[in-house]
XYZ file of C-alpha atoms in Angstrom:
131
model
C 11.740 -8.901 8.055
C 14.252 -6.701 9.340
C 16.104 -10.100 9.591
C 19.962 -9.321 8.399
C 21.125 -10.415 4.183
C 24.743 -11.083 3.463
C 24.910 -9.971 -0.345
C 28.581 -10.595 -2.475
C 29.834 -9.028 -4.365
C 30.586 -10.567 -8.404
C 33.987 -11.950 -8.336
C 34.827 -9.654 -11.743
C 32.279 -6.271 -9.805
C 35.672 -3.171 -9.376
C 36.514 -2.162 -5.574
C 36.083 1.671 -6.551
C 32.861 1.556 -6.720
C 32.149 0.085 -3.731
C 34.615 2.454 -2.071
C 33.541 5.942 -3.423
C 29.532 5.209 -3.340
C 27.872 7.728 -5.899
C 25.263 10.446 -4.310
C 22.068 8.684 -4.534
C 20.179 9.069 -7.852
C 17.423 12.596 -7.236
C 14.752 11.413 -9.656
C 12.176 9.932 -8.048
C 10.026 6.271 -8.674
C 5.754 6.539 -9.275
C 3.667 4.365 -9.019
C 1.617 3.169 -12.212
C 0.013 0.085 -11.948
C -1.060 -2.468 -8.740
C -0.582 -5.438 -9.956
C -2.591 -8.738 -8.200
C -5.786 -8.874 -5.609
C -5.525 -10.718 -1.832
C -8.174 -13.221 -1.894
C -6.284 -15.665 0.284
C -6.593 -14.756 3.345
C -9.714 -11.658 3.208
C -12.596 -12.337 2.322
C -15.101 -9.255 1.334
C -12.659 -6.590 0.227
C -14.064 -5.960 -3.508
C -16.734 -3.214 -3.523
C -18.041 -1.445 -6.887
C -18.603 1.864 -5.830
C -20.868 4.656 -7.052
C -18.388 6.168 -9.510
C -18.783 2.285 -11.418
C -14.717 1.638 -9.777
C -13.908 -0.967 -8.203
C -12.476 -0.337 -4.889
C -9.920 -3.478 -3.381
C -6.732 -3.519 -1.953
C -3.455 -4.936 -2.263
C -0.477 -5.007 -0.308
C -0.121 -1.325 2.024
C -1.859 -0.311 -1.322
C -5.607 0.103 -1.876
C -6.780 0.172 -4.759
C -9.230 2.392 -6.347
C -9.562 0.640 -10.928
C -11.642 2.656 -13.480
C -12.847 -0.453 -15.885
C -13.511 1.985 -18.381
C -10.423 3.978 -18.886
C -7.567 1.495 -17.577
C -6.533 3.248 -15.013
C -6.058 3.303 -11.310
C -5.836 5.193 -8.146
C -4.668 4.398 -5.319
C -4.822 4.822 -1.355
C -1.253 4.482 -0.004
C -1.148 5.790 3.904
C -1.077 2.731 5.505
C 2.847 1.345 6.792
C 2.250 -2.452 6.199
C -0.566 -5.309 4.383
C -3.843 -3.607 4.580
C -6.153 -7.205 5.831
C -9.841 -5.436 5.770
C -12.039 -3.482 3.978
C -15.530 -1.833 4.549
C -17.534 1.341 2.399
C -19.384 3.280 3.225
C -23.254 2.984 1.848
C -22.610 6.643 0.385
C -20.540 4.801 -1.424
C -17.860 7.251 -1.714
C -16.336 6.921 2.806
C -13.609 3.631 3.044
C -11.987 2.240 5.862
C -9.277 -0.357 5.483
C -7.291 -1.434 9.004
C -3.965 -2.579 8.856
C -2.521 -4.935 10.245
C 0.661 -4.315 13.371
C 3.701 -5.159 11.059
C 7.715 -5.913 11.859
C 8.564 -2.731 13.189
C 5.379 -1.081 15.820
C 6.703 2.214 15.873
C 5.712 2.704 12.495
C 3.242 0.030 11.854
C 1.068 -0.436 14.073
C -2.067 -1.475 13.576
C -4.351 1.243 12.517
C -8.161 2.085 10.508
C -7.767 4.696 7.697
C -11.316 6.327 6.523
C -10.468 7.882 3.634
C -12.836 9.422 0.559
C -12.720 7.037 -3.180
C -13.093 9.932 -4.861
C -9.878 12.521 -3.692
C -7.825 9.745 -1.749
C -7.938 11.780 0.809
C -7.781 11.051 4.548
C -10.599 12.073 6.749
C -10.128 9.940 9.985
C -7.407 7.105 11.738
C -8.841 4.862 13.698
C -4.809 4.404 16.440
C -5.057 2.318 19.829
C -1.502 1.982 21.933
C -3.811 -1.440 22.737
C -4.463 -1.863 19.464
C -2.585 -5.151 18.753
């Protein structure tokens, strides 16, 4: 969270690798599965959608779990931990709210309303006084 970390290279590590760094790889990581459930400090954060899928959150990710096919879809528009979630009575629209992160410009507290079927953001509620 913004604190400096010092890493020491092993004594047998070739210094040439440090002095002549390689280019970053072109490959991108792909999120396949989110493990866990945030139940320690949050309540009322597990819902069943009309589709029969489960909806919950872990860290900054909204998870839509299909128990029958053992697959997940991920809503990844938040920039810091989600702390609250609500489901509209239509069983499709969800609202998730995140905390303000250490980088207050990049991770401001806000609420996102999104479609659990398409994972599309419908609205962002962000008041500068939201802290």
